[in-house]
mmCIF file of C-alpha atoms and ligand atoms in Angstrom:
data_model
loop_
_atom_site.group_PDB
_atom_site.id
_atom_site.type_symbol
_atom_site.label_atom_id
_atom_site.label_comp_id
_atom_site.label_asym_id
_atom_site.label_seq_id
_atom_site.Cartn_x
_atom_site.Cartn_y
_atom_site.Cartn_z
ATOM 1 C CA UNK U 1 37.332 36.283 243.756
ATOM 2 C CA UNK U 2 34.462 37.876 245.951
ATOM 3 C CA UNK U 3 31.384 38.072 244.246
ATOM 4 C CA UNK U 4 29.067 41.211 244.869
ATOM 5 C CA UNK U 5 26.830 40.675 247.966
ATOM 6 C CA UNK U 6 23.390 39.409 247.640
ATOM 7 C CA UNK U 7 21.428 42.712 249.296
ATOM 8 C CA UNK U 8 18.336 41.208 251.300
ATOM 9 C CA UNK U 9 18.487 43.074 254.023
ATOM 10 C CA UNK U 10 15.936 45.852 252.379
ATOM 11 C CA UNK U 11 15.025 47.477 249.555
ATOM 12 C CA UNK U 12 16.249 50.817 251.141
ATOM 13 C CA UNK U 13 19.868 49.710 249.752
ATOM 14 C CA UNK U 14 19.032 50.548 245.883
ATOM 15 C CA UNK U 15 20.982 52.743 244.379
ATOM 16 C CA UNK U 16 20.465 55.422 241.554
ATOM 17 C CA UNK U 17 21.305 53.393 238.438
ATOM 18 C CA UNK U 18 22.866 55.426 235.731
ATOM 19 C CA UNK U 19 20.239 56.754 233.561
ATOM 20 C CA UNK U 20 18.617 57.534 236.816
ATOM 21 C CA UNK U 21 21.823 59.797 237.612
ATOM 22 C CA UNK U 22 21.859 61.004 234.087
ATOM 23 C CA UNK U 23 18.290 62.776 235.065
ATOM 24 C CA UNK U 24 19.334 64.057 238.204
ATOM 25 C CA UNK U 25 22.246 65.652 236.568
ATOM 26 C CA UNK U 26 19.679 67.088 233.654
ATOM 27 C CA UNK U 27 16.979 68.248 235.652
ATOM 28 C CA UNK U 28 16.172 72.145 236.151
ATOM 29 C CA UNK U 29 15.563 73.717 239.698
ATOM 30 C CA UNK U 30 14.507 76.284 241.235
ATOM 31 C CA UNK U 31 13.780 77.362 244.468
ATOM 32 C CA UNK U 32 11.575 75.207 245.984
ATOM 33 C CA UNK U 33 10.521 76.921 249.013
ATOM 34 C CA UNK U 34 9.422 79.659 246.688
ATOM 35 C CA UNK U 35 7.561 76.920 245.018
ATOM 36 C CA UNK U 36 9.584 77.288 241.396
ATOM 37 C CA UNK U 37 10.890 74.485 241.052
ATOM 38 C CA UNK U 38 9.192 72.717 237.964
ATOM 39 C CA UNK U 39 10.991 69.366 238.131
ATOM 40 C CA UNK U 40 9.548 69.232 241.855
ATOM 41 C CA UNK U 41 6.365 70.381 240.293
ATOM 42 C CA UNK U 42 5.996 67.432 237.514
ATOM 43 C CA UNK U 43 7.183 65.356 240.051
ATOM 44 C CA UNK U 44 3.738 66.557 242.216
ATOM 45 C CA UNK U 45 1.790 66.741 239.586
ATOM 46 C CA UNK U 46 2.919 62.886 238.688
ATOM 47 C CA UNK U 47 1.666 61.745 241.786
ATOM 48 C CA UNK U 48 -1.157 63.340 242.184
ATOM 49 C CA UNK U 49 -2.320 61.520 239.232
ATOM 50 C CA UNK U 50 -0.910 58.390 239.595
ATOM 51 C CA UNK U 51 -2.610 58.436 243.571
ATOM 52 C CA UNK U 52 -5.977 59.893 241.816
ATOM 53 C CA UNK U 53 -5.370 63.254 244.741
ATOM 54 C CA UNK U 54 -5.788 66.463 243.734
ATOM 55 C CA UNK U 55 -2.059 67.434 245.032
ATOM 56 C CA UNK U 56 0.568 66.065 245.894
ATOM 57 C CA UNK U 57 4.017 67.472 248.325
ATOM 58 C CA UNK U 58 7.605 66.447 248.012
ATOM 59 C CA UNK U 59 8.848 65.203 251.624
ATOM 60 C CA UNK U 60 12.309 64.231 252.813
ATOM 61 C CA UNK U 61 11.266 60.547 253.809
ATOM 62 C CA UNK U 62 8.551 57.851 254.402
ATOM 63 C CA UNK U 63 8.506 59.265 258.230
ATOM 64 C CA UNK U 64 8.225 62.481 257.492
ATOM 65 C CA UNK U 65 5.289 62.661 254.913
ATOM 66 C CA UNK U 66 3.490 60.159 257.758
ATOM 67 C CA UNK U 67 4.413 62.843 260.320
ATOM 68 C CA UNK U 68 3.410 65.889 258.066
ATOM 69 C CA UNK U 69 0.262 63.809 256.920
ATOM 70 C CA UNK U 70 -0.911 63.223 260.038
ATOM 71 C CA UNK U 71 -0.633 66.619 261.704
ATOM 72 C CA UNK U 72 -2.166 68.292 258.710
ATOM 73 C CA UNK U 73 -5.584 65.910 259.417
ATOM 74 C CA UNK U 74 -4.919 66.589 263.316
ATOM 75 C CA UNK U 75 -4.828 68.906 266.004
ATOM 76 C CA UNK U 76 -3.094 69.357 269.584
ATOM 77 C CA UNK U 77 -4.585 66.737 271.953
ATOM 78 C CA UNK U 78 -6.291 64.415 269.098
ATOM 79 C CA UNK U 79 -6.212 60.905 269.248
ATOM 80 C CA UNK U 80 -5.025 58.888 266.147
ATOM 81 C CA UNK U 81 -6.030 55.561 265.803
ATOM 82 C CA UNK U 82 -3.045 53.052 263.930
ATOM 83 C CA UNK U 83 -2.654 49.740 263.993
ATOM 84 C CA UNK U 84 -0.447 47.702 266.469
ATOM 85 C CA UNK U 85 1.807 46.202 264.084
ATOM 86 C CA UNK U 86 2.169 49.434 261.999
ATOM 87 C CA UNK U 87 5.185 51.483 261.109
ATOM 88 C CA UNK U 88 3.662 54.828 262.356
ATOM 89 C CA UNK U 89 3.725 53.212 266.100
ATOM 90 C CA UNK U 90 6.702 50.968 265.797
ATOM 91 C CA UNK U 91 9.387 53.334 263.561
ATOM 92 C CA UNK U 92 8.910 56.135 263.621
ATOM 93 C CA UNK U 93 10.263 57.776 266.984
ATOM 94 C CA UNK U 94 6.688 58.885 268.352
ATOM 95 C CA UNK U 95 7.109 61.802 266.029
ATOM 96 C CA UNK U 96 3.173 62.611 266.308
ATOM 97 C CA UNK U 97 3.666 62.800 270.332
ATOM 98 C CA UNK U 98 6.795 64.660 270.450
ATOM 99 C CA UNK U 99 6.062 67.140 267.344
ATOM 100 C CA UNK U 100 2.193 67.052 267.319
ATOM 101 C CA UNK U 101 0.920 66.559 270.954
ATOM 102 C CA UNK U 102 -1.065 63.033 269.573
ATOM 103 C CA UNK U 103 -1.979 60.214 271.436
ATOM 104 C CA UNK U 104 -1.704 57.373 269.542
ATOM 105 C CA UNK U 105 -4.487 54.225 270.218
ATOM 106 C CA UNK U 106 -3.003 51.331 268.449
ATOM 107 C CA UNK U 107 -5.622 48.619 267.540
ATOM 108 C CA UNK U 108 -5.009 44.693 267.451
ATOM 109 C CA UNK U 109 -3.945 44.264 263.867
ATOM 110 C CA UNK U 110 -5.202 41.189 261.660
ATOM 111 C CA UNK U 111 -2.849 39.017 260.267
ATOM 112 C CA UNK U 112 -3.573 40.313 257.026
ATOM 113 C CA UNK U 113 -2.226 43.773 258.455
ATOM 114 C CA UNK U 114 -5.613 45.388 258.661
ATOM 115 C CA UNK U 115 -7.650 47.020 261.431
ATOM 116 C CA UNK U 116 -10.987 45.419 262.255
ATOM 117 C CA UNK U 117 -13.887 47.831 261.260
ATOM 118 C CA UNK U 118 -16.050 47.034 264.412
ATOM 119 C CA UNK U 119 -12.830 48.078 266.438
ATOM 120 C CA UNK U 120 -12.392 50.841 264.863
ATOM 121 C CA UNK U 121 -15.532 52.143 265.373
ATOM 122 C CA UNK U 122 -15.746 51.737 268.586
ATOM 123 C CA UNK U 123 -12.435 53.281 269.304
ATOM 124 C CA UNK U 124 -13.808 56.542 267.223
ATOM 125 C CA UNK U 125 -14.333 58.491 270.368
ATOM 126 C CA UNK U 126 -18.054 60.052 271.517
ATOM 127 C CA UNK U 127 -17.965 63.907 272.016
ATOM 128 C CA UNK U 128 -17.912 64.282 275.396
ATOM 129 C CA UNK U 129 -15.059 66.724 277.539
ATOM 130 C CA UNK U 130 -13.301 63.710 279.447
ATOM 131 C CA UNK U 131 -12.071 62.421 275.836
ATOM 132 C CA UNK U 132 -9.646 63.135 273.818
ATOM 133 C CA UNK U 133 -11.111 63.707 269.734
ATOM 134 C CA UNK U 134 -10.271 61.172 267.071
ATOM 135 C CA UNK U 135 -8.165 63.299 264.418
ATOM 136 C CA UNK U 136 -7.595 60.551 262.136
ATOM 137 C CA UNK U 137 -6.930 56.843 261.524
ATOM 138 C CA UNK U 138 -4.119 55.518 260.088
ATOM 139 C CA UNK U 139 -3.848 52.246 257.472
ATOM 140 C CA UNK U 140 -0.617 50.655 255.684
ATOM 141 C CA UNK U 141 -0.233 48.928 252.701
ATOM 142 C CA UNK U 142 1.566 46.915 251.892
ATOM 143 C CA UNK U 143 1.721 46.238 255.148
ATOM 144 C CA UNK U 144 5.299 45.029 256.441
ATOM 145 C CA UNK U 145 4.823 43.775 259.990
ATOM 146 C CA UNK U 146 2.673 40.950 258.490
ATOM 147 C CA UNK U 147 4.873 40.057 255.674
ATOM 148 C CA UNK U 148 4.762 42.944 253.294
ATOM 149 C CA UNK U 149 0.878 41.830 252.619
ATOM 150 C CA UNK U 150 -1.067 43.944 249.699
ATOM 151 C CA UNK U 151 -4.387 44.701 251.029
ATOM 152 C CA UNK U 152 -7.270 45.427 248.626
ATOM 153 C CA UNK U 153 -9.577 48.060 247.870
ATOM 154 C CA UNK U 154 -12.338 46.578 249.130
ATOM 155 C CA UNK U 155 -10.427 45.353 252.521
ATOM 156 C CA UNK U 156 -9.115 49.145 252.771
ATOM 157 C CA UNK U 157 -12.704 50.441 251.873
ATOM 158 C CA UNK U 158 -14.304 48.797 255.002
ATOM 159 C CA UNK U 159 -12.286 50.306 257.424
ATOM 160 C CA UNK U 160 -12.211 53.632 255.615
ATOM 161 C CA UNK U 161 -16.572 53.533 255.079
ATOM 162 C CA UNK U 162 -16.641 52.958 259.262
ATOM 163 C CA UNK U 163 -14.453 56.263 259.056
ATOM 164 C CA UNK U 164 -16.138 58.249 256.849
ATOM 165 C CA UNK U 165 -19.367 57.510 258.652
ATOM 166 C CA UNK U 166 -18.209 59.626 261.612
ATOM 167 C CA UNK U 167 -16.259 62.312 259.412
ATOM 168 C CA UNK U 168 -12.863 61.346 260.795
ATOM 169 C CA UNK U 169 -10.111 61.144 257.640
ATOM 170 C CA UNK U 170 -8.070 58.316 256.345
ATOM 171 C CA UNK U 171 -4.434 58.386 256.171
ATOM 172 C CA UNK U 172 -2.626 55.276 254.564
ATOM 173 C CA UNK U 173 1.116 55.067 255.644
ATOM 174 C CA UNK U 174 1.685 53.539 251.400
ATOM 175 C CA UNK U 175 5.720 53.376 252.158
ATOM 176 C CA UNK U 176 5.318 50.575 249.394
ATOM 177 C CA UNK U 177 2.031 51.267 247.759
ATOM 178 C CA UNK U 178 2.853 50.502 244.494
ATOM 179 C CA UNK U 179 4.090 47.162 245.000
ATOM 180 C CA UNK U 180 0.329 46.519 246.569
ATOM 181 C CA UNK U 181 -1.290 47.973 243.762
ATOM 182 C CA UNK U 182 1.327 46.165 241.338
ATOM 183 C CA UNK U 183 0.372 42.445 243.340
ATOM 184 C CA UNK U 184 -3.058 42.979 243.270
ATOM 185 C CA UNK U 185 -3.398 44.424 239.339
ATOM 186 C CA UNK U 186 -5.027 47.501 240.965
ATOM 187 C CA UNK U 187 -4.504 50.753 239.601
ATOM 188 C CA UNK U 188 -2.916 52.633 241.990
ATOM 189 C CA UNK U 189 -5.712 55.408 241.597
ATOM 190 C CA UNK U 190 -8.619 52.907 242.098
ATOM 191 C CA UNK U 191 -6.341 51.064 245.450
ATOM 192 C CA UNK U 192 -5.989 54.661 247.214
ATOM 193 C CA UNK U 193 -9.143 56.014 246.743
ATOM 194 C CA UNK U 194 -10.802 55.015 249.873
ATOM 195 C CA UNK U 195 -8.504 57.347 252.015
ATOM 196 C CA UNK U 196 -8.196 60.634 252.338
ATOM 197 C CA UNK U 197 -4.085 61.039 251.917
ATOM 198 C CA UNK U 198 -1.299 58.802 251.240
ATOM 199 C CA UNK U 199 2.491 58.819 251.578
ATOM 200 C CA UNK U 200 4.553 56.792 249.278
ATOM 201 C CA UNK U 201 8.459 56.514 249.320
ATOM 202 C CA UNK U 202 10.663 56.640 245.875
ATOM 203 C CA UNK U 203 13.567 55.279 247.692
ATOM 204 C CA UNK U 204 12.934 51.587 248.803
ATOM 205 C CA UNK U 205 11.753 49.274 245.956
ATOM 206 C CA UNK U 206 11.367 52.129 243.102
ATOM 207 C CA UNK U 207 15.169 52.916 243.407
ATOM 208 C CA UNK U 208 15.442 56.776 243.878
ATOM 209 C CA UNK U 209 18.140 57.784 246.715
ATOM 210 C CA UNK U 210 15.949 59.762 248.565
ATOM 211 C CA UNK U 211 12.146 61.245 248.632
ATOM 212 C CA UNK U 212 8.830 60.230 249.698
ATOM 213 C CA UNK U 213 5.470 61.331 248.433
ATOM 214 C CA UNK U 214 2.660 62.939 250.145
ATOM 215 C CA UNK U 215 -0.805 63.253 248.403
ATOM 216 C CA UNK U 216 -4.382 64.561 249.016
ATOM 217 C CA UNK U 217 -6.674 67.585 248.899
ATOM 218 C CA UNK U 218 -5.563 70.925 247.745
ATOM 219 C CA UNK U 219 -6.351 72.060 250.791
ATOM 220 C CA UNK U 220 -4.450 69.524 252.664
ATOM 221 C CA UNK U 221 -1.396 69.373 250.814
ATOM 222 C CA UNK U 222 -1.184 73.482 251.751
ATOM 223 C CA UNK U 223 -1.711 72.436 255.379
ATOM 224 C CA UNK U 224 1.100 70.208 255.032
ATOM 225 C CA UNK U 225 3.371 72.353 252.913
ATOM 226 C CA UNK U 226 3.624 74.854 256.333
ATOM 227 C CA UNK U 227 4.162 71.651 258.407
ATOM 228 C CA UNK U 228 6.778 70.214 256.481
ATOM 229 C CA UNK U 229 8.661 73.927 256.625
ATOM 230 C CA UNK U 230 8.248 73.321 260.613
ATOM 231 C CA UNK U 231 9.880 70.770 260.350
ATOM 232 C CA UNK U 232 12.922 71.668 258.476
ATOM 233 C CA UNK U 233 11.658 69.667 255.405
ATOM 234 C CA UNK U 234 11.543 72.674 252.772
ATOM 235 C CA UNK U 235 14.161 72.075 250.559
ATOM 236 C CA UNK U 236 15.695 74.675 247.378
ATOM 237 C CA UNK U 237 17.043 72.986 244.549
ATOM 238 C CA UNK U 238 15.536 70.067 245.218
ATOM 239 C CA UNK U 239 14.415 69.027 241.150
ATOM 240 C CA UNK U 240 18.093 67.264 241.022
ATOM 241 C CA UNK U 241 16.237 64.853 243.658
ATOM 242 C CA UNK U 242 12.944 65.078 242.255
ATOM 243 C CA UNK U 243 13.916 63.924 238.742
ATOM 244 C CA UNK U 244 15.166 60.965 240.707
ATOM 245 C CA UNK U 245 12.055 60.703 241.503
ATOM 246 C CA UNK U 246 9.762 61.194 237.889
ATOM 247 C CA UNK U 247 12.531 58.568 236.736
ATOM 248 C CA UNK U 248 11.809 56.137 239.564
ATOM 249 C CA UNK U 249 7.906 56.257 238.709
ATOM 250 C CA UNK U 250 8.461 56.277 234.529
ATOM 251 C CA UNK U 251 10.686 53.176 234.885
ATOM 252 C CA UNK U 252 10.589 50.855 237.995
ATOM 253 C CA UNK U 253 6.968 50.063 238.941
ATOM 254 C CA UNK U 254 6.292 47.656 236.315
ATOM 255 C CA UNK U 255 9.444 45.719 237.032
ATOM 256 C CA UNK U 256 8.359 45.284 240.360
ATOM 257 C CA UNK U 257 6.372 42.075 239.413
ATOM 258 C CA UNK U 258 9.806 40.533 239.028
ATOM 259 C CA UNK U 259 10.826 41.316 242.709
ATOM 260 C CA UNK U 260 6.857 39.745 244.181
ATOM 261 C CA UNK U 261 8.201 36.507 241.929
ATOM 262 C CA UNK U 262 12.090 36.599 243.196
ATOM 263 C CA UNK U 263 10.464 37.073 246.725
ATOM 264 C CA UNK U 264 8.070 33.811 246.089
ATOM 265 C CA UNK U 265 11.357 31.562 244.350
ATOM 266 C CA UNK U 266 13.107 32.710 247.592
ATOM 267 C CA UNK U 267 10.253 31.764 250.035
ATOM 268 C CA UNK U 268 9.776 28.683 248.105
ATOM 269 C CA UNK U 269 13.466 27.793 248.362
ATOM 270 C CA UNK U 270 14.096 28.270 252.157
ATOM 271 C CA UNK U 271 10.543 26.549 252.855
ATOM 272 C CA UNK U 272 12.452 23.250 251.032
ATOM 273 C CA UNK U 273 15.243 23.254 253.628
ATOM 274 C CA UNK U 274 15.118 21.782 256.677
ATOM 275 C CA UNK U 275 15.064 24.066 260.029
ATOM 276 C CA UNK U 276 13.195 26.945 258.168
ATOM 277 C CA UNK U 277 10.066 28.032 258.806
ATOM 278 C CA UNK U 278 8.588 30.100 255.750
ATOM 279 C CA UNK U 279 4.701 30.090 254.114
ATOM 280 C CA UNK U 280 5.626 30.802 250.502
ATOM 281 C CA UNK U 281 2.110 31.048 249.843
ATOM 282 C CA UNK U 282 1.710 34.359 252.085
ATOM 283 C CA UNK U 283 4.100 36.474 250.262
ATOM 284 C CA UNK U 284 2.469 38.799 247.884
ATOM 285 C CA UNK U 285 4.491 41.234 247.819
ATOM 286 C CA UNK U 286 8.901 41.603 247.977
ATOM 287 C CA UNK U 287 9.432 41.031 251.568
ATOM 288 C CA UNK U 288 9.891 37.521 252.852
ATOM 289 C CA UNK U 289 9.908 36.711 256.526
ATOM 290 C CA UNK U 290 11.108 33.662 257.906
ATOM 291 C CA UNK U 291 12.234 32.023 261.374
ATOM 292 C CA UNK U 292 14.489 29.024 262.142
ATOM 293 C CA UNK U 293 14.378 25.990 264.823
ATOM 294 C CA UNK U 294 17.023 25.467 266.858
ATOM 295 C CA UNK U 295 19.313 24.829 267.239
ATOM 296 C CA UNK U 296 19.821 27.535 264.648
ATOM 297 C CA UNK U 297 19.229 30.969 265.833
ATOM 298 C CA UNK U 298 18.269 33.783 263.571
ATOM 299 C CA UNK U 299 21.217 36.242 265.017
ATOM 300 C CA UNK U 300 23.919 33.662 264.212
ATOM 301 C CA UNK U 301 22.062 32.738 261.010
ATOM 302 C CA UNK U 302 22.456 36.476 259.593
ATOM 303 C CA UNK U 303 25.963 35.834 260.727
ATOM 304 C CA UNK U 304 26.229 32.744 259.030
ATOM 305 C CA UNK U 305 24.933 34.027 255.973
ATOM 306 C CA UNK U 306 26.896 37.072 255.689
ATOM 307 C CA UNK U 307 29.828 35.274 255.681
ATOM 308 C CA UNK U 308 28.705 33.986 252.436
ATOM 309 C CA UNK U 309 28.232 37.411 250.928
ATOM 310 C CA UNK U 310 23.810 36.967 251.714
ATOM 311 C CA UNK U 311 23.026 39.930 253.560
ATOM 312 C CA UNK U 312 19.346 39.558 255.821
ATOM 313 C CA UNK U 313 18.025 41.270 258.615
ATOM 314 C CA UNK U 314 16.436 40.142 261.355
ATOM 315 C CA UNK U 315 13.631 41.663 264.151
ATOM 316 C CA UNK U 316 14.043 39.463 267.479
ATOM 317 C CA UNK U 317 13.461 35.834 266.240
ATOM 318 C CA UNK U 318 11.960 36.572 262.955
ATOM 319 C CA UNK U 319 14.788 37.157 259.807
ATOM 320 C CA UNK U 320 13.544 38.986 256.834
ATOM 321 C CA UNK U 321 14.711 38.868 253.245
ATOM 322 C CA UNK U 322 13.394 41.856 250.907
ATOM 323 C CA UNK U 323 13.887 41.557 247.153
ATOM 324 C CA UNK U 324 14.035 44.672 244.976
ATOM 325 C CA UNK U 325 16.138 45.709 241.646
ATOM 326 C CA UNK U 326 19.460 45.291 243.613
ATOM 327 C CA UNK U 327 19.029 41.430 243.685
ATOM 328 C CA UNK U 328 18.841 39.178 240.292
ATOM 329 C CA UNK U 329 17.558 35.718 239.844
ATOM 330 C CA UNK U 330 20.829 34.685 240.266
ATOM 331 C CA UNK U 331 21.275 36.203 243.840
ATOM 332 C CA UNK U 332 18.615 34.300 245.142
ATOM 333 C CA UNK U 333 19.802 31.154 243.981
ATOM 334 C CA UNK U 334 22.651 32.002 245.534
ATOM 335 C CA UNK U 335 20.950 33.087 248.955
ATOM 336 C CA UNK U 336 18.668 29.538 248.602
ATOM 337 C CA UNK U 337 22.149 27.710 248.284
ATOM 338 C CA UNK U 338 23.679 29.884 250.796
ATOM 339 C CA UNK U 339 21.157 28.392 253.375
ATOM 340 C CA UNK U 340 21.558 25.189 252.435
ATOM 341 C CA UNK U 341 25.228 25.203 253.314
ATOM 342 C CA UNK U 342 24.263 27.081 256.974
ATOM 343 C CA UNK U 343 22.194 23.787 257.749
ATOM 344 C CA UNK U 344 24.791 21.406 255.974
ATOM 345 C CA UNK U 345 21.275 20.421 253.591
ATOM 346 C CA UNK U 346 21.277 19.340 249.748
ATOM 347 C CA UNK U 347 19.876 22.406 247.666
ATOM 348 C CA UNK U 348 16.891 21.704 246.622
ATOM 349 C CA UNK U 349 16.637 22.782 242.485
ATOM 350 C CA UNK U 350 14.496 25.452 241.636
ATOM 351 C CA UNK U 351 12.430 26.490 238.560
HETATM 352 C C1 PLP N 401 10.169 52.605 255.281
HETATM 353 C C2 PLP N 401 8.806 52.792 255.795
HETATM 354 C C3 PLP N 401 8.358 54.028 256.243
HETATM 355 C C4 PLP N 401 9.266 55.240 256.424
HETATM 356 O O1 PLP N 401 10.068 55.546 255.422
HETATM 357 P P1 PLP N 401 11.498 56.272 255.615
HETATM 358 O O2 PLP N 401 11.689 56.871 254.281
HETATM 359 O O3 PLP N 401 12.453 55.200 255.960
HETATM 360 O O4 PLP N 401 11.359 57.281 256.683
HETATM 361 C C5 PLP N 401 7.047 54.128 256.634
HETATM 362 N N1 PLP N 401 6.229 53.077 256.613
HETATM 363 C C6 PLP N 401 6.627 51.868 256.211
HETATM 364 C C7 PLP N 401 5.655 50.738 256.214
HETATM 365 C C8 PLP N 401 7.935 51.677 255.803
HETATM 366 O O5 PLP N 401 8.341 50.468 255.429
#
């Protein structure tokens, strides 16, 4: 008997349950480059409400509403200012240099995954020919490089006030926004509305197979509408994807409270054993990152693991475990005891 693999490796692997299917195959289209497409258009008109924007644009992936949301705040030869640790400079191919002539000036990032609002401001550039202009800065949240931390209003709101100040706009690269806003018991309205725009995916924790969000001022969201054609991003029938989409947001942000708790159990489990290195206190969110001593190495570990049906990934010596509705209680007892047996260790029980 194999049992069903225990997916850690991200919450990218959900799949469209079957009432989510059901609305996909229910949902009326139209031609959404012609803009008639009214599933795509409650689907907008959802998230503009639920991000407190005024609109709102359907986009292919996280990347791309970062790319299109950044080169509608930007022009040729601007300067963007992101954070070191952040999935704009890391991920995402150096889309805004190749597609949007950008220059990207990443800033030390704190370890709570936020840019320090001194630095920032003194990275804003001073008008003067030598320089390149700042276009925009960038902010994520939750913010995965640091261990999927949720960041606050208030923490986003002093980076985004040093902004303001000097009229340069706020993106926030919100990939997994709503399992911040969920964590911190922040509407996601209230959470957002320090920046300018924000993207938000419907395919990682909120289980839609595709789609990403991209939200902001009417006269933004136009900006980025041509954009996202430029790219190859406008799409025709597209409401089959979009009531993926409406269904994702009606039915799996609540639940993901149970994923930031699964994520905790899991952290708490693998901080028990010996050899693993793991502050259960610092997860907040669904992502857990974790290293091992020697003489276990996190490359055979994921090895190790798999073998056992536990699926993780790992980034250079760090491993990372992401919970989401894919993965029950059960399957991370089963990843906890998994581990044990890697190090040979007694499982420790768990609540
Ligand atoms: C996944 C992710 C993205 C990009 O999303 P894709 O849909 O995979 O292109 C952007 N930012 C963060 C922080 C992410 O985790």
């Amino acid at each position: 008997m194999t049992a069903r693999p225990v997916e850690l490796r991200s919450d990218t692997f959900t799949r469209p349950s079957p009432a989510m299917r059901l609305a996909m195959a229910e949902a009326e289209v139209g031609d959404d480059v012609w803009n008639e497409d009214s599933t795509v258009h409650r689907l907008e008109s959802l998230a503009a409400r639920l991000t407190g924007k005024e609109a709102a644009l359907f986009v292919t992936s996280g990347t791309q509403g970062n790319l299109v949301g950044i080169l509608s705040h930007t022009q040729r030869g601007d300067e963007v200012i992101v954070g070191d640790q952040s999935h704009v400079f890391w991920s995402e191919t150096a889309g805004t240099a190749v597609v949007g002539g950008l220059q990207l000036r990443p800033l030390a990032t704190t370890t709570r995954g936020l840019l320090d609002p001194d630095e920032v401001n003194a990275a804003i550039r001073e008008d003067d020919v030598h320089n390149p202009r700042t276009g925009c800065v960038a902010l994520e949240n939750s913010h995965q490089w640091s261990g999927g931390r949720a960041i606050s209003r208030s923490e986003m709101e002093s980076v985004a006030e040093v902004a303001r100040d000097r009229g340069i706009p706020v993106h926030l690269d919100g990939a997994r926004v709503f399992n911040a806003a969920v964590a911190l018991g922040t509407p996601l309205a209230d959470l957002v509305a320090p920046v300018d725009s924000v993207t938000f995916c419907l395919s990682k924790g909120l289980g839609a197979p595709i789609g990403s969000l991209l939200c902001g001022s009417y006269a933004y969201v136009e900006r980025a509408r041509r954009w996202r054609k430029l790219l190859g991003g406008g799409m025709r029938q597209v409401g089959v994807l979009a009531a993926a989409g409406l269904y994702a947001l009606e039915h799996n942000v609540d639940r993901l409270t149970e994923d930031h708790e699964d994520a905790r159990l899991l952290a708490e489990g693998l901080a028990g054993l010996p050899g693993f290195r793991v502050s259960p206190r610092e997860i907040e969110t669904n992502m857990v990152f974790f290293e091992v001593d020697p003489p276990l190495v996190a490359s055979e570990l994921v090895e190790q693991l798999a073998t056992e049906g536990v699926r993780v990934s790992t980034t250079g010596r760090r491993l990372r475990a992401l919970t989401s509705l894919e993965v029950s209680r059960d399957d991370i007892v089963r990843a906890i005891d998994a581990a044990a047996r890697v190090k040979g260790a007694a499982t420790p029980a768990i609540a």
